[in-house]
Amino acid sequence: MTDIRPTSTPHLQRLTRRVRAFDRRRPLAWDLLLTAFLAVAACTDAANGGWRTVAPEPGVPQALVVAMSLGLSLPLLLRRRHPLAVLAFMTAVGLVNSASGAMLQASMLQLVVVFHIALRLPLRTLGTAGAMMAPPLVVGAVRFPEDSWDTQIVPFLWAYALVALLGIAIRSRQDYTQSLVERARRLEVERDQQAQLATAAERTRIAREMHDIIGHNLSVITGLADGGSYAAAKSPERAAQALEAIGSTSRQALSELRRLLDVLNDEGPAAAELAPQPALSDLDQLIDGVRAAGLPVRRTVRGAPGTLPAGRQLAVYRVIQEALTNTLKHGGPDATATVDIGYGPEGVTVEVTDTGVGVGAGAGVGARDRENRAKSGGGRGLTGMRERTSLYDGTLEAGPLPRPPGGWRVHLHLPKDSETP
């Protein structure tokens, strides 16, 4: 049985994440700690004389060695804000280091600045950094030519290349991570926008349905109430029939309104699904209600309806309902209406006309009001009819008829659904 033991990789990853988090939260504190540590290490090497074991010129004054050690370490405190200026200063100190023959190992601290240049500045800056670091190497090679390529230039070039590649690799990973974060943010924004658009569309649909339901039934109720009050004095039986029709229409309106509002109730979606939307089979009930409200309606049907989808049936039903409701509102007391429905191979065509001349006093005030509303596109009813028609790539025309005799015409055409046989 294989003995599987946990490795140290997860611990190193956690430690790296903690160091990075501390660096992001307190960059100045991290820079002070790192610079202090490197300065102490450089000065310790200078004070103990360990640099003499590899120096071509061991007799360099101790004070100069300490000064060069501080000059190669303390500027690292500003490496984030002014990396090129720090590298230029350290290069100047490196020239003194190479010319004196001390060859302090602290000169390798220039690679820390190179790492930050590769991490934060444009990549072409690495060429500038390499050119800035070349003079100390050339001076050292010329001043002490013995074994200079093996001991000075080649190791430094390898170190420079590795540090630059490390900085580029970390930078690429950070850019990739940042791009993923930005993409996630954009997707979140797009998701919120889609939710807002869906909410707005649902509100528009609910407002359109409520307008069709409440507007039509209230118009019918108003007509019944007016007729009932007129007949109450002469024919109590007719008044009782009007009241009964008002009650029936009110209950129907409340039932449809409850069904619509159930869609907004998360606790009762099943009830909303069980209640069907109006279809063409409900036109008889719709027209009977309009007739009971006092508007004579004549209906003609041409062709066979076939298997018209439920959505198109609802659109036809609502357009007829809205057209008859507008006649009840604006047609006047002597208006009559005609509903002509034609089914053909190219789709369904509906034309609703009336003889209304308006309810206002004077020369057709109601007719002019209807005409102005049609021209301006105003009114939720006309807007709702156009929106329903556009859902199925249909066409809708609404406008006044020539006078005399005048009146109003609504023409609807819904093309045949490509998926309908």
Short mmCIF file of C-alpha atoms in Angstrom, two decimals:
data_model
loop_
_atom_site.label_atom_id
_atom_site.label_comp_id
_atom_site.label_asym_id
_atom_site.label_seq_id
_atom_site.Cartn_x
_atom_site.Cartn_y
_atom_site.Cartn_z
CA MET A 1 0.00 0.00 0.00
CA THR A 2 1.38 3.35 -1.03
CA ASP A 3 2.01 5.79 1.79
CA ILE A 4 0.68 9.17 0.62
CA ARG A 5 2.00 12.03 2.69
CA PRO A 6 1.00 15.67 2.37
CA THR A 7 3.54 17.82 0.55
CA SER A 8 4.69 21.28 1.52
CA THR A 9 3.28 22.91 -1.63
CA PRO A 10 -0.04 23.98 -0.05
CA HIS A 11 1.83 25.52 2.88
CA LEU A 12 4.09 27.46 0.53
CA GLN A 13 1.09 28.67 -1.46
CA ARG A 14 -0.64 29.87 1.69
CA LEU A 15 2.52 31.61 2.83
CA THR A 16 2.91 33.29 -0.58
CA ARG A 17 -0.69 34.50 -0.50
CA ARG A 18 -0.19 35.95 2.97
CA VAL A 19 2.96 37.77 1.91
CA ARG A 20 1.21 39.22 -1.14
CA ALA A 21 -1.79 40.25 0.94
CA PHE A 22 0.50 42.00 3.43
CA ASP A 23 2.31 43.69 0.55
CA ARG A 24 -0.99 45.00 -0.86
CA ARG A 25 -2.27 46.21 2.49
CA ARG A 26 0.95 47.80 3.77
CA PRO A 27 3.40 48.40 0.88
CA LEU A 28 5.50 50.94 2.81
CA ALA A 29 5.91 48.63 5.81
CA TRP A 30 6.93 45.79 3.50
CA ASP A 31 9.44 48.01 1.68
CA LEU A 32 10.95 49.17 4.97
CA LEU A 33 11.31 45.59 6.22
CA LEU A 34 12.83 44.32 2.98
CA THR A 35 15.21 47.28 2.59
CA ALA A 36 16.32 47.07 6.21
CA PHE A 37 17.00 43.35 5.90
CA LEU A 38 19.05 43.75 2.71
CA ALA A 39 20.98 46.74 4.12
CA VAL A 40 21.86 44.82 7.28
CA ALA A 41 22.99 41.82 5.20
CA ALA A 42 25.16 44.02 2.95
CA CYS A 43 26.72 45.88 5.87
CA THR A 44 27.35 42.62 7.72
CA ASP A 45 29.29 41.31 4.72
CA ALA A 46 31.24 44.59 4.59
CA ALA A 47 31.98 44.62 8.32
CA ASN A 48 33.09 40.98 8.55
CA GLY A 49 35.36 41.28 5.54
CA GLY A 50 33.79 38.37 3.72
CA TRP A 51 33.87 40.38 0.50
CA ARG A 52 37.70 40.10 0.46
CA THR A 53 37.56 36.39 -0.35
CA VAL A 54 36.35 37.11 -3.91
CA ALA A 55 37.57 40.69 -4.41
CA PRO A 56 40.36 41.33 -6.96
CA GLU A 57 41.53 44.22 -4.71
CA PRO A 58 41.17 43.29 -1.00
CA GLY A 59 42.78 46.53 0.16
CA VAL A 60 39.80 48.81 -0.52
CA PRO A 61 39.16 51.12 2.50
CA GLN A 62 36.54 49.82 4.92
CA ALA A 63 34.61 53.10 4.97
CA LEU A 64 34.25 53.02 1.18
CA VAL A 65 33.02 49.43 1.32
CA VAL A 66 30.35 50.32 3.90
CA ALA A 67 29.28 53.38 1.89
CA MET A 68 28.97 51.30 -1.28
CA SER A 69 27.00 48.62 0.62
CA LEU A 70 24.51 51.25 1.80
CA GLY A 71 24.38 52.81 -1.67
CA LEU A 72 23.47 49.45 -3.18
CA SER A 73 20.75 48.62 -0.63
CA LEU A 74 19.03 51.72 0.79
CA PRO A 75 17.73 53.05 -2.59
CA LEU A 76 15.55 49.91 -2.85
CA LEU A 77 13.06 51.71 -0.61
CA LEU A 78 12.01 53.80 -3.65
CA ARG A 79 12.05 51.01 -6.23
CA ARG A 80 8.26 51.02 -6.71
CA ARG A 81 7.84 54.73 -7.43
CA HIS A 82 11.12 55.52 -9.25
CA PRO A 83 12.66 52.24 -10.49
CA LEU A 84 14.77 53.75 -13.26
CA ALA A 85 16.13 56.52 -11.02
CA VAL A 86 17.00 53.95 -8.35
CA LEU A 87 18.70 51.73 -10.94
CA ALA A 88 20.70 54.71 -12.26
CA PHE A 89 21.92 55.56 -8.76
CA MET A 90 22.83 51.94 -8.02
CA THR A 91 24.65 51.76 -11.38
CA ALA A 92 26.77 54.75 -10.39
CA VAL A 93 27.66 53.01 -7.12
CA GLY A 94 28.34 49.86 -9.13
CA LEU A 95 30.86 51.75 -11.27
CA VAL A 96 32.78 52.71 -8.13
CA ASN A 97 32.49 49.11 -6.92
CA SER A 98 33.93 47.69 -10.16
CA ALA A 99 36.65 50.35 -10.51
CA SER A 100 37.84 49.95 -6.90
CA GLY A 101 38.11 46.18 -7.24
CA ALA A 102 35.88 45.44 -4.22
CA MET A 103 33.34 43.59 -6.39
CA LEU A 104 30.73 43.53 -3.59
CA GLN A 105 28.02 40.90 -3.91
CA ALA A 106 25.54 43.64 -2.96
CA SER A 107 25.69 44.79 -6.58
CA MET A 108 23.39 41.87 -7.35
CA LEU A 109 20.63 43.82 -5.55
CA GLN A 110 20.17 45.71 -8.83
CA LEU A 111 18.27 42.63 -9.99
CA VAL A 112 15.51 43.46 -7.47
CA VAL A 113 14.94 46.69 -9.38
CA VAL A 114 15.03 44.77 -12.68
CA PHE A 115 12.30 42.49 -11.35
CA HIS A 116 10.06 45.48 -10.55
CA ILE A 117 10.73 47.00 -13.97
CA ALA A 118 9.68 43.75 -15.67
CA LEU A 119 6.64 43.58 -13.39
CA ARG A 120 5.30 47.13 -13.80
CA LEU A 121 6.89 49.11 -16.63
CA PRO A 122 6.68 48.58 -20.41
CA LEU A 123 8.78 45.64 -21.53
CA ARG A 124 10.98 47.82 -23.72
CA THR A 125 12.24 49.40 -20.48
CA LEU A 126 14.14 46.17 -19.81
CA GLY A 127 16.48 47.06 -22.67
CA THR A 128 17.16 50.43 -21.07
CA ALA A 129 17.82 48.73 -17.75
CA GLY A 130 20.25 46.28 -19.34
CA ALA A 131 22.12 49.14 -21.04
CA MET A 132 22.34 51.01 -17.72
CA MET A 133 23.80 47.97 -15.94
CA ALA A 134 26.41 47.24 -18.62
CA PRO A 135 29.02 49.95 -17.77
CA PRO A 136 30.00 48.46 -14.36
CA LEU A 137 30.51 45.07 -16.01
CA VAL A 138 32.65 46.57 -18.77
CA VAL A 139 34.71 48.58 -16.28
CA GLY A 140 35.27 45.47 -14.15
CA ALA A 141 36.27 43.38 -17.16
CA VAL A 142 38.75 46.03 -18.38
CA ARG A 143 40.10 46.85 -14.92
CA PHE A 144 40.58 43.20 -13.90
CA PRO A 145 40.67 41.15 -17.09
CA GLU A 146 41.73 37.86 -15.51
CA ASP A 147 38.76 35.43 -15.46
CA SER A 148 36.42 38.41 -15.85
CA TRP A 149 33.99 36.68 -18.26
CA ASP A 150 33.61 33.62 -16.07
CA THR A 151 33.33 35.40 -12.74
CA GLN A 152 31.54 38.63 -13.62
CA ILE A 153 29.73 38.96 -16.94
CA VAL A 154 28.31 35.49 -17.68
CA PRO A 155 26.73 34.86 -14.23
CA PHE A 156 25.31 38.36 -14.23
CA LEU A 157 23.79 37.91 -17.68
CA TRP A 158 22.16 34.64 -16.64
CA ALA A 159 20.81 36.20 -13.47
CA TYR A 160 19.49 39.20 -15.40
CA ALA A 161 17.68 36.95 -17.90
CA LEU A 162 16.14 34.74 -15.21
CA VAL A 163 14.94 37.69 -13.11
CA ALA A 164 13.47 39.43 -16.15
CA LEU A 165 11.64 36.25 -17.22
CA LEU A 166 10.35 35.76 -13.68
CA GLY A 167 8.96 39.30 -13.61
CA ILE A 168 7.35 38.84 -17.04
CA ALA A 169 5.80 35.52 -16.01
CA ILE A 170 4.30 36.97 -12.83
CA ARG A 171 3.10 40.02 -14.74
CA SER A 172 1.41 37.83 -17.36
CA ARG A 173 -0.33 35.83 -14.67
CA GLN A 174 -1.52 38.99 -12.94
CA ASP A 175 -2.81 40.38 -16.24
CA TYR A 176 -4.60 37.13 -16.96
CA THR A 177 -6.16 37.07 -13.49
CA GLN A 178 -7.18 40.71 -13.87
CA SER A 179 -8.77 39.95 -17.24
CA LEU A 180 -10.75 37.11 -15.66
CA VAL A 181 -11.91 39.41 -12.88
CA GLU A 182 -12.90 42.09 -15.41
CA ARG A 183 -14.72 39.51 -17.51
CA ALA A 184 -16.59 38.27 -14.45
CA ARG A 185 -17.52 41.86 -13.62
CA ARG A 186 -18.80 42.47 -17.15
CA LEU A 187 -20.79 39.25 -17.08
CA GLU A 188 -22.31 40.30 -13.77
CA VAL A 189 -23.23 43.69 -15.24
CA GLU A 190 -24.72 42.03 -18.32
CA ARG A 191 -26.66 39.62 -16.10
CA ASP A 192 -28.09 42.53 -14.10
CA GLN A 193 -28.96 44.37 -17.31
CA GLN A 194 -30.70 41.30 -18.71
CA ALA A 195 -32.64 40.96 -15.47
CA GLN A 196 -33.67 44.62 -15.64
CA LEU A 197 -34.73 44.25 -19.28
CA ALA A 198 -36.72 41.14 -18.43
CA THR A 199 -38.36 42.94 -15.51
CA ALA A 200 -39.23 45.92 -17.71
CA ALA A 201 -40.66 43.63 -20.39
CA GLU A 202 -42.73 41.77 -17.81
CA ARG A 203 -44.02 45.02 -16.35
CA THR A 204 -45.00 46.18 -19.85
CA ARG A 205 -46.79 42.91 -20.51
CA ILE A 206 -48.66 43.05 -17.21
CA ALA A 207 -49.58 46.71 -17.77
CA ARG A 208 -50.86 45.85 -21.26
CA GLU A 209 -52.93 42.93 -19.99
CA MET A 210 -54.37 44.99 -17.12
CA HIS A 211 -55.26 47.78 -19.53
CA ASP A 212 -57.05 45.36 -21.85
CA ILE A 213 -58.90 43.63 -19.03
CA ILE A 214 -59.85 46.62 -16.89
CA GLY A 215 -60.38 49.08 -19.73
CA HIS A 216 -62.70 46.80 -21.70
CA ASN A 217 -64.76 45.59 -18.77
CA LEU A 218 -65.12 49.04 -17.26
CA SER A 219 -66.31 50.35 -20.62
CA VAL A 220 -68.91 47.57 -20.77
CA ILE A 221 -69.97 48.23 -17.18
CA THR A 222 -70.27 51.96 -17.90
CA GLY A 223 -72.47 51.27 -20.92
CA LEU A 224 -74.66 48.88 -18.94
CA ALA A 225 -74.96 51.33 -16.07
CA ASP A 226 -75.95 54.17 -18.39
CA GLY A 227 -78.52 51.97 -20.13
CA GLY A 228 -79.85 50.66 -16.84
CA SER A 229 -80.33 54.12 -15.35
CA TYR A 230 -82.13 55.22 -18.52
CA ALA A 231 -84.43 52.17 -18.48
CA ALA A 232 -85.08 52.18 -14.72
CA ALA A 233 -87.96 54.64 -14.97
CA LYS A 234 -89.69 52.99 -17.92
CA SER A 235 -88.79 49.30 -17.70
CA PRO A 236 -87.67 47.94 -14.32
CA GLU A 237 -87.14 44.54 -15.90
CA ARG A 238 -84.55 45.97 -18.30
CA ALA A 239 -82.82 47.72 -15.39
CA ALA A 240 -82.65 44.42 -13.48
CA GLN A 241 -81.13 42.76 -16.55
CA ALA A 242 -78.54 45.53 -16.79
CA LEU A 243 -77.62 45.10 -13.13
CA GLU A 244 -77.28 41.37 -13.61
CA ALA A 245 -75.03 41.94 -16.63
CA ILE A 246 -72.95 44.43 -14.61
CA GLY A 247 -72.47 41.83 -11.90
CA SER A 248 -71.49 39.15 -14.42
CA THR A 249 -69.04 41.46 -16.21
CA SER A 250 -67.51 42.58 -12.90
CA ARG A 251 -66.98 39.00 -11.75
CA GLN A 252 -65.37 38.13 -15.09
CA ALA A 253 -63.05 41.14 -14.82
CA LEU A 254 -62.08 40.22 -11.26
CA SER A 255 -61.41 36.62 -12.30
CA GLU A 256 -59.12 37.69 -15.15
CA LEU A 257 -57.38 40.23 -12.93
CA ARG A 258 -56.74 37.64 -10.21
CA ARG A 259 -55.32 35.26 -12.81
CA LEU A 260 -52.98 37.96 -14.04
CA LEU A 261 -51.82 38.96 -10.56
CA ASP A 262 -51.21 35.32 -9.65
CA VAL A 263 -48.24 35.47 -12.03
CA LEU A 264 -46.59 37.90 -9.59
CA ASN A 265 -47.25 35.60 -6.64
CA ASP A 266 -44.42 33.11 -6.09
CA GLU A 267 -46.63 30.97 -3.85
CA GLY A 268 -49.24 30.22 -6.45
CA PRO A 269 -47.74 29.68 -9.90
CA ALA A 270 -49.76 26.51 -10.47
CA ALA A 271 -53.04 28.40 -10.19
CA ALA A 272 -51.86 30.92 -12.77
CA GLU A 273 -50.86 28.17 -15.18
CA LEU A 274 -54.26 26.44 -14.89
CA ALA A 275 -56.17 29.56 -16.00
CA PRO A 276 -56.13 29.77 -19.81
CA GLN A 277 -55.66 33.00 -21.72
CA PRO A 278 -58.56 34.21 -23.88
CA ALA A 279 -58.70 32.67 -27.35
CA LEU A 280 -60.76 33.07 -30.51
CA SER A 281 -63.34 30.69 -29.05
CA ASP A 282 -64.10 33.38 -26.46
CA LEU A 283 -65.04 36.01 -29.06
CA ASP A 284 -68.74 35.15 -28.79
CA GLN A 285 -68.73 35.97 -25.08
CA LEU A 286 -66.76 39.18 -25.75
CA ILE A 287 -69.15 40.39 -28.44
CA ASP A 288 -72.20 39.45 -26.37
CA GLY A 289 -70.90 41.60 -23.55
CA VAL A 290 -70.33 44.55 -25.88
CA ARG A 291 -73.82 44.16 -27.29
CA ALA A 292 -75.25 44.07 -23.80
CA ALA A 293 -73.47 47.37 -23.12
CA GLY A 294 -75.43 48.95 -25.99
CA LEU A 295 -73.12 48.65 -29.00
CA PRO A 296 -74.58 46.70 -31.93
CA VAL A 297 -71.87 44.44 -33.35
CA ARG A 298 -71.99 42.37 -36.53
CA ARG A 299 -69.40 39.64 -37.05
CA THR A 300 -68.38 37.85 -40.21
CA VAL A 301 -65.88 34.99 -40.53
CA ARG A 302 -64.24 33.88 -43.76
CA GLY A 303 -62.23 30.69 -44.07
CA ALA A 304 -61.31 28.07 -41.49
CA PRO A 305 -59.13 29.02 -38.53
CA GLY A 306 -57.14 25.78 -38.56
CA THR A 307 -54.56 25.35 -35.80
CA LEU A 308 -53.73 28.96 -34.98
CA PRO A 309 -51.16 29.15 -32.12
CA ALA A 310 -52.42 30.32 -28.73
CA GLY A 311 -50.23 33.43 -28.74
CA ARG A 312 -51.62 34.61 -32.08
CA GLN A 313 -55.15 33.87 -30.93
CA LEU A 314 -54.57 36.04 -27.86
CA ALA A 315 -53.17 38.86 -30.02
CA VAL A 316 -56.25 38.76 -32.32
CA TYR A 317 -58.59 38.62 -29.33
CA ARG A 318 -56.95 41.60 -27.60
CA VAL A 319 -56.93 43.73 -30.76
CA ILE A 320 -60.65 43.10 -31.34
CA GLN A 321 -61.34 43.74 -27.65
CA GLU A 322 -59.44 47.04 -27.69
CA ALA A 323 -61.07 48.19 -30.93
CA LEU A 324 -64.57 47.53 -29.58
CA THR A 325 -63.66 49.17 -26.27
CA ASN A 326 -62.55 52.32 -28.11
CA THR A 327 -65.86 52.34 -29.99
CA LEU A 328 -67.72 52.13 -26.68
CA LYS A 329 -65.67 55.03 -25.32
CA HIS A 330 -65.52 57.35 -28.31
CA GLY A 331 -68.06 56.19 -30.89
CA GLY A 332 -71.12 57.95 -29.55
CA PRO A 333 -74.60 56.70 -28.70
CA ASP A 334 -75.61 55.70 -32.25
CA ALA A 335 -72.43 53.89 -33.26
CA THR A 336 -72.42 50.39 -34.67
CA ALA A 337 -69.44 48.09 -35.20
CA THR A 338 -68.45 45.36 -37.64
CA VAL A 339 -65.86 42.66 -36.97
CA ASP A 340 -64.58 40.87 -40.07
CA ILE A 341 -62.18 37.92 -39.58
CA GLY A 342 -60.53 36.19 -42.50
CA TYR A 343 -58.37 33.05 -42.40
CA GLY A 344 -56.20 32.29 -45.39
CA PRO A 345 -52.98 30.56 -46.43
CA GLU A 346 -50.98 33.71 -45.68
CA GLY A 347 -52.31 34.18 -42.14
CA VAL A 348 -55.23 35.81 -40.37
CA THR A 349 -56.70 39.23 -41.19
CA VAL A 350 -59.02 41.19 -38.90
CA GLU A 351 -60.83 44.41 -39.68
CA VAL A 352 -62.92 46.23 -37.10
CA THR A 353 -64.89 49.25 -38.28
CA ASP A 354 -67.47 51.43 -36.64
CA THR A 355 -69.78 54.28 -37.57
CA GLY A 356 -69.00 56.39 -34.55
CA VAL A 357 -68.79 60.15 -34.97
CA GLY A 358 -67.67 61.00 -31.46
CA VAL A 359 -69.30 61.87 -28.15
CA GLY A 360 -68.24 65.51 -27.95
CA ALA A 361 -70.38 68.48 -28.78
CA GLY A 362 -69.95 70.20 -32.07
CA ALA A 363 -68.46 68.98 -35.30
CA GLY A 364 -67.04 65.60 -34.39
CA VAL A 365 -64.96 66.43 -31.32
CA GLY A 366 -64.73 62.75 -30.38
CA ALA A 367 -63.69 61.75 -33.90
CA ARG A 368 -60.97 64.41 -33.96
CA ASP A 369 -59.75 63.22 -30.57
CA ARG A 370 -59.47 59.66 -31.87
CA GLU A 371 -57.66 60.87 -34.97
CA ASN A 372 -55.18 62.98 -33.00
CA ARG A 373 -54.41 60.09 -30.68
CA ALA A 374 -53.78 57.80 -33.64
CA LYS A 375 -51.47 60.29 -35.36
CA SER A 376 -49.41 60.92 -32.25
CA GLY A 377 -49.25 57.25 -31.32
CA GLY A 378 -50.65 58.20 -27.93
CA GLY A 379 -52.87 56.08 -25.76
CA ARG A 380 -51.92 52.80 -24.17
CA GLY A 381 -54.59 50.98 -26.20
CA LEU A 382 -53.14 51.73 -29.65
CA THR A 383 -49.61 51.22 -28.34
CA GLY A 384 -50.59 47.85 -26.86
CA MET A 385 -52.17 46.73 -30.13
CA ARG A 386 -49.03 47.65 -32.07
CA GLU A 387 -46.79 45.88 -29.55
CA ARG A 388 -48.84 42.70 -29.75
CA THR A 389 -48.80 42.85 -33.54
CA SER A 390 -45.02 43.37 -33.72
CA LEU A 391 -44.44 40.25 -31.60
CA TYR A 392 -45.63 38.14 -34.55
CA ASP A 393 -44.22 40.31 -37.38
CA GLY A 394 -47.71 41.52 -38.26
CA THR A 395 -49.06 44.85 -39.46
CA LEU A 396 -51.62 47.09 -37.81
CA GLU A 397 -53.40 50.11 -39.26
CA ALA A 398 -55.71 52.33 -37.22
CA GLY A 399 -57.33 55.53 -38.39
CA PRO A 400 -60.51 57.37 -39.31
CA LEU A 401 -62.67 56.51 -42.29
CA PRO A 402 -63.50 59.16 -44.93
CA ARG A 403 -66.43 61.41 -44.11
CA PRO A 404 -69.22 61.09 -44.75
CA PRO A 405 -70.19 58.78 -43.20
CA GLY A 406 -66.97 58.71 -41.10
CA GLY A 407 -66.12 56.26 -38.39
CA TRP A 408 -63.01 54.36 -37.42
CA ARG A 409 -61.11 51.40 -38.85
CA VAL A 410 -58.61 48.98 -37.30
CA HIS A 411 -56.92 46.56 -39.71
CA LEU A 412 -54.74 43.72 -38.43
CA HIS A 413 -52.77 41.11 -40.37
CA LEU A 414 -50.74 38.36 -38.73
CA PRO A 415 -48.70 36.21 -41.12
CA LYS A 416 -48.83 32.45 -40.82
CA ASP A 417 -46.40 30.95 -38.35
CA SER A 418 -43.64 29.08 -40.21
CA GLU A 419 -43.93 26.21 -37.72
CA THR A 420 -47.70 25.95 -38.09
CA PRO A 421 -48.74 23.24 -40.58
#
